[in-house]
Coordinates of C-alpha atoms and ligand atoms in Angstrom, one line a residue:
M263 CA 109.3 -102.8 158.0
N264 CA 110.2 -106.2 156.4
I265 CA 113.4 -105.5 154.6
L266 CA 115.1 -107.7 152.0
V267 CA 118.9 -107.2 152.2
A268 CA 120.4 -108.6 149.1
G269 CA 124.1 -109.3 149.8
G270 CA 123.4 -109.1 153.6
A271 CA 126.2 -111.5 154.5
G272 CA 128.8 -109.1 153.1
Y273 CA 130.9 -106.4 154.8
I274 CA 128.5 -103.4 154.5
G275 CA 125.4 -105.6 154.4
S276 CA 126.1 -107.4 157.7
H277 CA 126.6 -104.1 159.5
T278 CA 123.4 -102.7 158.0
C279 CA 121.4 -105.8 159.0
L280 CA 122.6 -105.2 162.6
V281 CA 121.5 -101.6 162.5
L282 CA 118.1 -102.5 160.9
L283 CA 117.4 -105.2 163.6
E284 CA 118.4 -102.8 166.4
A285 CA 115.9 -100.2 164.9
G286 CA 113.1 -102.8 165.1
H287 CA 112.9 -103.9 161.5
Q288 CA 112.6 -107.5 160.3
V289 CA 115.4 -108.7 158.0
I290 CA 115.5 -111.2 155.2
V291 CA 118.9 -111.8 153.6
A292 CA 119.4 -113.2 150.1
D293 CA 123.1 -114.0 149.5
N294 CA 124.9 -116.7 147.4
L295 CA 128.0 -116.4 149.7
I296 CA 130.3 -115.8 146.7
N297 CA 132.3 -113.3 148.8
S298 CA 131.1 -113.9 152.3
K299 CA 130.4 -116.4 155.1
M300 CA 127.3 -117.5 156.8
E301 CA 129.1 -116.9 160.1
A302 CA 128.6 -113.2 159.6
V303 CA 124.8 -113.6 159.6
R304 CA 125.0 -115.8 162.7
R305 CA 127.1 -113.2 164.5
V306 CA 124.6 -110.4 163.7
E307 CA 121.9 -112.6 165.2
Q308 CA 124.0 -113.2 168.3
L309 CA 124.8 -109.5 168.7
T310 CA 121.2 -108.4 168.3
G311 CA 119.5 -111.4 169.9
K312 CA 117.2 -111.4 166.8
N313 CA 116.6 -113.8 163.9
I314 CA 117.4 -113.2 160.3
K315 CA 115.5 -115.2 157.6
F316 CA 118.3 -116.4 155.3
Y317 CA 118.0 -117.5 151.6
L318 CA 121.1 -119.0 150.0
A319 CA 120.3 -117.6 146.6
D320 CA 121.7 -115.8 143.6
V321 CA 119.9 -112.5 143.1
T322 CA 120.3 -112.9 139.3
D323 CA 118.3 -116.1 139.5
E324 CA 114.7 -114.9 138.7
K325 CA 113.1 -118.2 139.9
A326 CA 114.9 -118.1 143.2
M327 CA 113.8 -114.5 143.7
E328 CA 110.2 -115.4 142.7
Q329 CA 110.2 -118.0 145.4
L330 CA 111.5 -115.5 148.0
F331 CA 109.0 -112.7 147.1
S332 CA 106.1 -115.1 147.0
E333 CA 106.9 -116.4 150.5
N334 CA 107.4 -113.0 152.1
K335 CA 105.7 -109.6 152.1
I336 CA 108.6 -107.3 151.4
D337 CA 108.3 -103.6 152.2
G338 CA 111.7 -102.5 151.0
I339 CA 114.9 -103.7 149.4
I340 CA 118.5 -102.8 150.0
H341 CA 120.7 -104.1 147.1
F342 CA 124.3 -104.8 148.2
A343 CA 124.7 -108.0 146.1
G344 CA 127.5 -106.9 143.8
L345 CA 131.0 -108.0 142.9
K346 CA 133.5 -105.2 143.7
A347 CA 137.0 -106.1 142.7
V348 CA 138.0 -103.4 140.2
G349 CA 141.0 -105.3 138.7
E350 CA 139.0 -108.5 138.2
S351 CA 136.3 -106.5 136.5
V352 CA 138.8 -105.4 133.9
E353 CA 139.8 -109.1 133.2
Q354 CA 136.3 -110.5 133.4
P355 CA 133.9 -107.8 132.3
L356 CA 131.0 -110.1 131.4
K357 CA 131.0 -111.6 134.9
Y358 CA 130.7 -108.1 136.4
Y359 CA 128.0 -106.8 133.9
H360 CA 126.0 -110.0 134.4
N361 CA 126.2 -110.1 138.2
N362 CA 125.8 -106.4 139.0
V363 CA 123.4 -105.2 136.3
V364 CA 121.2 -108.3 136.0
S365 CA 120.8 -108.4 139.8
T366 CA 119.5 -104.9 139.8
M367 CA 117.1 -105.7 136.9
V368 CA 115.8 -108.9 138.6
L369 CA 115.1 -107.1 141.9
A370 CA 113.3 -104.3 140.0
K371 CA 111.1 -106.9 138.2
M372 CA 110.2 -108.3 141.6
M373 CA 109.2 -104.8 142.7
E374 CA 106.8 -104.5 139.7
R375 CA 105.4 -108.0 140.3
Y376 CA 105.0 -107.9 144.0
G377 CA 104.2 -104.2 144.6
V378 CA 107.3 -103.3 146.5
K379 CA 107.8 -99.5 146.5
K380 CA 111.1 -98.9 148.3
F381 CA 114.6 -99.5 146.9
V382 CA 118.0 -98.5 148.1
F383 CA 121.0 -99.1 145.9
S384 CA 124.7 -99.4 146.8
S385 CA 126.4 -97.1 144.4
S386 CA 129.9 -95.7 144.6
A387 CA 131.8 -92.4 144.4
T388 CA 133.5 -94.1 141.4
V389 CA 130.6 -92.9 139.2
Y390 CA 132.0 -89.3 139.5
G391 CA 135.2 -90.2 137.6
D392 CA 138.1 -87.8 137.9
N393 CA 135.8 -84.8 138.8
E394 CA 136.4 -81.5 140.7
I395 CA 136.4 -82.0 144.5
P396 CA 134.4 -82.1 146.6
F397 CA 132.1 -84.5 144.6
V398 CA 128.5 -83.2 144.7
E399 CA 125.4 -85.2 143.7
T400 CA 124.4 -82.6 141.0
M401 CA 127.7 -83.0 139.1
Q402 CA 127.8 -84.2 135.5
L403 CA 129.3 -87.8 135.9
L404 CA 132.6 -88.4 134.1
P405 CA 133.5 -91.7 132.5
T406 CA 134.8 -94.4 134.9
T407 CA 137.7 -96.4 133.6
N408 CA 136.6 -99.9 134.5
P409 CA 133.7 -102.3 134.1
Y410 CA 133.0 -102.3 137.8
G411 CA 132.4 -98.6 137.7
Q412 CA 130.3 -99.0 134.6
T413 CA 128.0 -101.5 136.3
K414 CA 127.2 -98.8 138.9
V415 CA 126.5 -96.1 136.3
M416 CA 124.3 -98.6 134.4
S417 CA 122.4 -99.7 137.5
E418 CA 121.9 -96.0 138.5
Q419 CA 120.5 -95.3 135.0
I420 CA 118.1 -98.3 135.0
L421 CA 116.8 -97.3 138.4
T422 CA 116.4 -93.6 137.4
D423 CA 114.3 -94.6 134.4
L424 CA 112.1 -96.9 136.5
A425 CA 111.6 -94.2 139.2
A426 CA 110.4 -91.9 136.4
V427 CA 107.5 -94.2 135.4
H428 CA 106.6 -95.6 138.8
E429 CA 105.5 -92.4 140.6
D430 CA 104.7 -94.3 143.8
W431 CA 108.2 -95.8 144.1
A432 CA 111.0 -94.3 146.3
V433 CA 114.4 -95.1 144.8
T434 CA 117.5 -94.0 146.5
L435 CA 121.0 -94.2 145.1
L436 CA 123.7 -94.1 147.8
R437 CA 127.2 -93.2 146.6
Y438 CA 129.6 -94.5 149.1
F439 CA 133.0 -93.1 149.6
N440 CA 135.6 -95.4 151.3
P441 CA 134.1 -97.6 154.0
I442 CA 136.5 -99.0 156.6
G443 CA 136.2 -100.0 160.3
A444 CA 134.0 -102.6 162.0
H445 CA 131.4 -103.0 164.6
P446 CA 133.0 -101.9 168.0
S447 CA 132.4 -105.4 169.4
G448 CA 135.0 -106.8 167.0
R449 CA 132.5 -109.7 166.1
I450 CA 131.8 -108.5 162.5
G451 CA 134.1 -106.8 160.1
E452 CA 135.6 -106.9 156.6
D453 CA 136.9 -110.3 155.6
P454 CA 138.7 -109.9 152.3
Q455 CA 139.5 -113.1 150.3
G456 CA 143.1 -113.4 149.1
I457 CA 145.4 -110.4 149.0
P458 CA 143.5 -107.2 149.7
N459 CA 143.6 -104.4 147.2
N460 CA 142.1 -101.7 149.4
L461 CA 144.3 -99.7 151.8
M462 CA 142.8 -100.4 155.2
P463 CA 142.5 -104.2 155.0
Y464 CA 146.1 -104.2 153.8
I465 CA 147.3 -102.1 156.7
S466 CA 145.6 -104.3 159.2
Q467 CA 147.2 -107.5 157.7
V468 CA 150.6 -105.8 157.9
A469 CA 149.8 -105.0 161.6
A470 CA 148.9 -108.6 162.1
G471 CA 152.2 -109.7 160.7
Q472 CA 150.5 -111.5 157.7
R473 CA 152.2 -109.1 155.2
E474 CA 155.7 -107.7 155.5
Y475 CA 155.1 -104.0 154.6
L476 CA 152.6 -101.7 153.0
R477 CA 153.2 -100.6 149.5
V478 CA 152.3 -96.9 149.1
W479 CA 151.2 -96.3 145.6
G480 CA 152.9 -93.1 144.7
D481 CA 154.0 -90.1 146.8
D482 CA 154.2 -87.5 144.0
Y483 CA 150.5 -86.6 143.8
P484 CA 149.5 -82.9 144.2
T485 CA 148.2 -83.6 147.8
I486 CA 149.2 -82.6 151.3
D487 CA 152.0 -85.2 151.5
G488 CA 152.1 -86.5 147.9
T489 CA 150.0 -89.7 148.7
G490 CA 146.4 -90.3 147.6
V491 CA 143.6 -88.7 149.6
R492 CA 140.2 -90.4 150.2
D493 CA 137.1 -89.8 152.3
Y494 CA 137.2 -92.8 154.7
I495 CA 133.8 -93.5 156.4
H496 CA 133.2 -95.8 159.3
V497 CA 131.0 -98.8 158.2
M498 CA 128.7 -98.2 161.2
D499 CA 128.0 -94.6 160.0
L500 CA 127.4 -96.0 156.5
A501 CA 125.0 -98.6 157.8
E502 CA 123.1 -96.0 159.7
G503 CA 122.8 -93.9 156.5
H504 CA 120.9 -96.8 154.9
V505 CA 118.4 -97.0 157.7
K506 CA 117.8 -93.2 157.6
A507 CA 117.3 -93.5 153.8
L508 CA 114.7 -96.2 154.2
E509 CA 112.9 -94.5 157.0
S510 CA 112.7 -91.2 155.0
M511 CA 110.8 -93.0 152.1
D512 CA 107.3 -92.6 153.4
E513 CA 107.5 -88.8 152.8
Q514 CA 109.9 -88.9 149.9
K515 CA 108.8 -90.5 146.6
G516 CA 110.7 -90.7 143.4
L517 CA 114.5 -90.7 142.8
A518 CA 117.0 -89.5 145.4
V519 CA 120.8 -89.5 145.2
Y520 CA 123.0 -89.1 148.3
N521 CA 126.7 -89.1 148.9
L522 CA 127.6 -91.1 152.0
G523 CA 130.9 -89.7 153.1
T524 CA 132.4 -87.5 155.9
G525 CA 133.3 -84.6 153.7
R526 CA 136.9 -84.9 154.8
G527 CA 140.0 -86.2 153.0
T528 CA 142.8 -88.3 154.6
S529 CA 146.0 -89.2 152.9
V530 CA 147.6 -92.7 152.9
L531 CA 150.3 -91.6 155.2
E532 CA 147.9 -89.8 157.5
L533 CA 145.9 -93.0 157.8
V534 CA 149.0 -95.0 158.5
K535 CA 150.0 -92.6 161.2
A536 CA 146.6 -92.6 162.8
F537 CA 146.6 -96.4 162.8
E538 CA 150.0 -96.5 164.4
T539 CA 149.1 -94.0 167.1
V540 CA 145.8 -95.5 168.1
N541 CA 146.9 -99.1 168.1
K542 CA 150.5 -98.6 169.1
I543 CA 151.7 -100.8 166.2
K544 CA 154.4 -99.8 163.7
I545 CA 153.3 -100.2 160.0
P546 CA 156.4 -100.5 157.8
Y547 CA 155.9 -99.2 154.3
Q548 CA 157.7 -98.6 151.0
V549 CA 156.8 -96.0 148.4
K550 CA 156.1 -97.6 144.9
E551 CA 155.0 -96.3 141.5
R552 CA 151.4 -94.9 141.2
R553 CA 148.7 -97.6 140.7
A554 CA 147.1 -97.4 137.3
G555 CA 143.7 -95.8 137.3
D556 CA 144.1 -94.1 140.7
I557 CA 142.8 -90.5 141.3
A558 CA 145.0 -88.2 143.4
E559 CA 142.3 -86.9 145.7
F560 CA 138.6 -87.1 146.3
Y561 CA 136.1 -86.6 149.1
A562 CA 132.4 -86.0 149.4
D563 CA 130.2 -82.9 149.7
A564 CA 128.2 -84.5 152.5
G565 CA 125.7 -81.6 152.8
K566 CA 122.7 -83.1 151.0
A567 CA 122.4 -86.2 153.2
A568 CA 122.6 -84.0 156.3
R569 CA 119.9 -81.7 155.0
C570 CA 117.5 -84.2 153.6
L571 CA 118.0 -87.3 155.8
G572 CA 119.2 -85.7 159.0
W573 CA 122.2 -88.1 158.7
K574 CA 125.8 -87.3 159.3
T575 CA 128.9 -89.2 160.4
T576 CA 129.8 -89.3 164.1
R577 CA 132.9 -91.5 164.1
T578 CA 136.5 -90.3 163.6
I579 CA 139.5 -91.7 161.7
E580 CA 140.8 -92.9 165.1
D581 CA 137.5 -94.8 165.7
M582 CA 137.9 -96.4 162.3
C583 CA 141.5 -97.5 163.0
R584 CA 140.7 -98.8 166.5
D585 CA 137.7 -100.8 165.4
T586 CA 139.5 -102.2 162.3
W587 CA 142.3 -103.5 164.5
N588 CA 139.9 -104.8 167.2
W589 CA 138.2 -106.9 164.5
Q590 CA 141.4 -108.0 162.8
S591 CA 143.2 -109.0 166.1
Q592 CA 140.2 -111.0 167.4
N593 CA 139.7 -112.7 164.0
P594 CA 143.1 -113.1 162.3
R595 CA 141.6 -115.5 159.8
G596 CA 138.3 -113.6 159.4
Y597 CA 135.2 -115.7 159.8
E598 CA 137.1 -119.0 159.4
E599 CA 137.4 -120.9 162.7
Ligands
LIG211 P1 130.9 -107.7 149.9 O1 131.5 -108.5 148.8 O2 131.5 -107.9 151.3 O3 129.3 -107.9 150.0 C1 128.6 -108.2 148.8 C2 127.7 -109.4 149.2 O4 126.9 -109.7 148.1 C3 128.5 -110.7 149.5 O5 128.0 -111.3 150.7 C4 128.3 -111.6 148.3 O6 128.4 -112.9 148.6 C5 126.9 -111.1 147.8 N1 126.7 -111.3 146.4 C6 127.4 -110.8 145.3 N2 126.7 -111.1 144.2 C7 125.6 -111.8 144.5 C8 124.5 -112.4 143.8 N3 124.5 -112.4 142.5 N4 123.5 -113.0 144.5 C9 123.6 -113.0 145.9 N5 124.5 -112.5 146.6 C10 125.6 -111.9 145.9 O7 131.0 -106.1 149.5 P2 130.7 -104.8 150.3 O8 131.9 -104.1 150.5 O9 129.8 -105.1 151.5 O10 129.9 -104.0 149.2 C11 128.5 -104.1 149.1 C12 128.0 -103.2 147.9 O11 128.5 -101.9 148.1 C13 128.6 -103.7 146.6 O12 127.5 -103.6 145.6 C14 129.7 -102.8 146.3 O13 129.9 -102.6 144.9 C15 129.2 -101.5 146.9 N6 130.3 -100.6 147.3 C16 131.3 -101.0 148.1 C17 132.4 -100.2 148.5 C18 133.5 -100.7 149.3 O14 134.5 -100.0 149.4 N7 133.3 -101.7 150.1 C19 132.4 -98.9 147.9 C20 131.4 -98.5 147.1 C21 130.3 -99.3 146.8
LIG212 C1 139.3 -98.5 145.0 C2 138.7 -98.7 143.6 C3 137.4 -98.0 143.5 C4 136.4 -98.6 144.5 C5 137.1 -98.3 145.9 C6 136.2 -98.9 147.0 C7 140.7 -98.9 142.2 C8 141.6 -98.3 141.1 N1 139.7 -98.2 142.7 O1 139.3 -97.1 145.2 O2 136.8 -98.2 142.2 O3 135.2 -97.9 144.4 O4 138.3 -99.0 146.0 O5 136.1 -100.3 147.0 O6 141.0 -100.0 142.6 N2 146.8 -97.6 148.5 C9 148.1 -97.8 148.7 N3 148.5 -99.1 149.0 C10 147.7 -100.1 148.9 C11 146.3 -99.9 148.7 C12 145.9 -98.6 148.4 O7 148.9 -96.9 148.7 O8 148.1 -101.3 149.2 C13 146.3 -96.2 148.2 C14 145.7 -95.9 146.9 O9 146.6 -95.6 145.9 C15 144.7 -94.8 147.2 C16 144.3 -95.1 148.7 O10 145.3 -95.9 149.2 O11 145.3 -93.6 147.2 C17 143.0 -95.8 148.8 O12 143.0 -97.0 148.0 P1 141.8 -98.0 148.0 O13 141.5 -98.5 149.4 O14 142.1 -99.1 147.0 O15 140.5 -97.2 147.5 P2 140.3 -96.3 146.2 O16 141.5 -96.1 145.5 O17 139.5 -95.1 146.6

């Protein structure tokens, strides 16, 4: 299939492009490089020995998308092109609503105009809010506390309404848990700009000596050791989930919602310990106050994706820690030379 990967230069997008190319699909990337580097696309081409057709374009720009769709016959779209910094979304809500919701609407318009019938959307476990665990797809969603989360809820709603009227469309909402890790080659990985907010990029910068110590946000949660528990998923497992979702769409029409997680929770201190053991590097840390807006513990019920897509994760927490460090140590300044 000819797949448009919107946001394909980013962290999850670049790994998904690689898996798509290896599975024999053709890949067209549209990315404005607001949070990524062209070098990621080049490295995916090097790793696979295949070409990617690249458009330096903003997905909210309808004219630019018109040009792309008129020049290419697109069979399916994966929409990764979102902004994802939760704190920034609280300070600049309009930027987030515009980028993340308008991009979804523009891509949906192109589907109507150009007869594209397959759409995969990057959603997030954040749409569940502070729900009972494990999170199951059938749950009533609870309010999310920030504009970033709202943009995911809104995009899900827009796509749900569209799937209801376009009976020949297949629309899949993928709710990711916490992606970490990198391609085992160490050539592509997560390249955060500035000080990372998320746990694993922070740990790997401490390991690299770029930050003095990890701040553990709270050790008084009702969890195994008092620290926050999350469902960490290897980015390669996540990428494979997207390809499975796309490839299932010939049989499955209408709306489908899947959790992409492992179904297992890991605490902050368990992740630190695993990283130290696998990579033989000490990670100094200090316990601090809880971070505002954090939930104590969540992980996926991963049963539906296994039943319906035949997809489940195969990589362990140790694989995630090893591959993260392999990427970080080979590329201490990310994609910058
Ligand atoms: P990322 O920032 O690495 O990738 C997003 C890519 O989209 C970047 O290359 C960026 O330049 C591009 N982009 C953003 N807005 C664009 C626009 N208007 N036009 C063109 N390109 C644009 O982030 P990621 O971690 O790869 O996340 C991909 C998607 O998955 C996002 O929608 C994110 O919200 C969602 N998601 C991520 C996580 C996570 O923890 N990484 C968890 C749940 C959901
Ligand atoms: C965060 C976002 C969430 C987003 C997700 C994936 C917030 C409040 N939530 O979730 O909306 O979907 O990233 O991008 O930002 N931790 C530390 N020290 C650190 C960093 C994190 O102790 O320096 C802890 C956190 O308290 C948490 C765990 O590590 O318990 C994981 O944190 P993080 O990687 O930020 O992911 P989420 O909190 O799940």
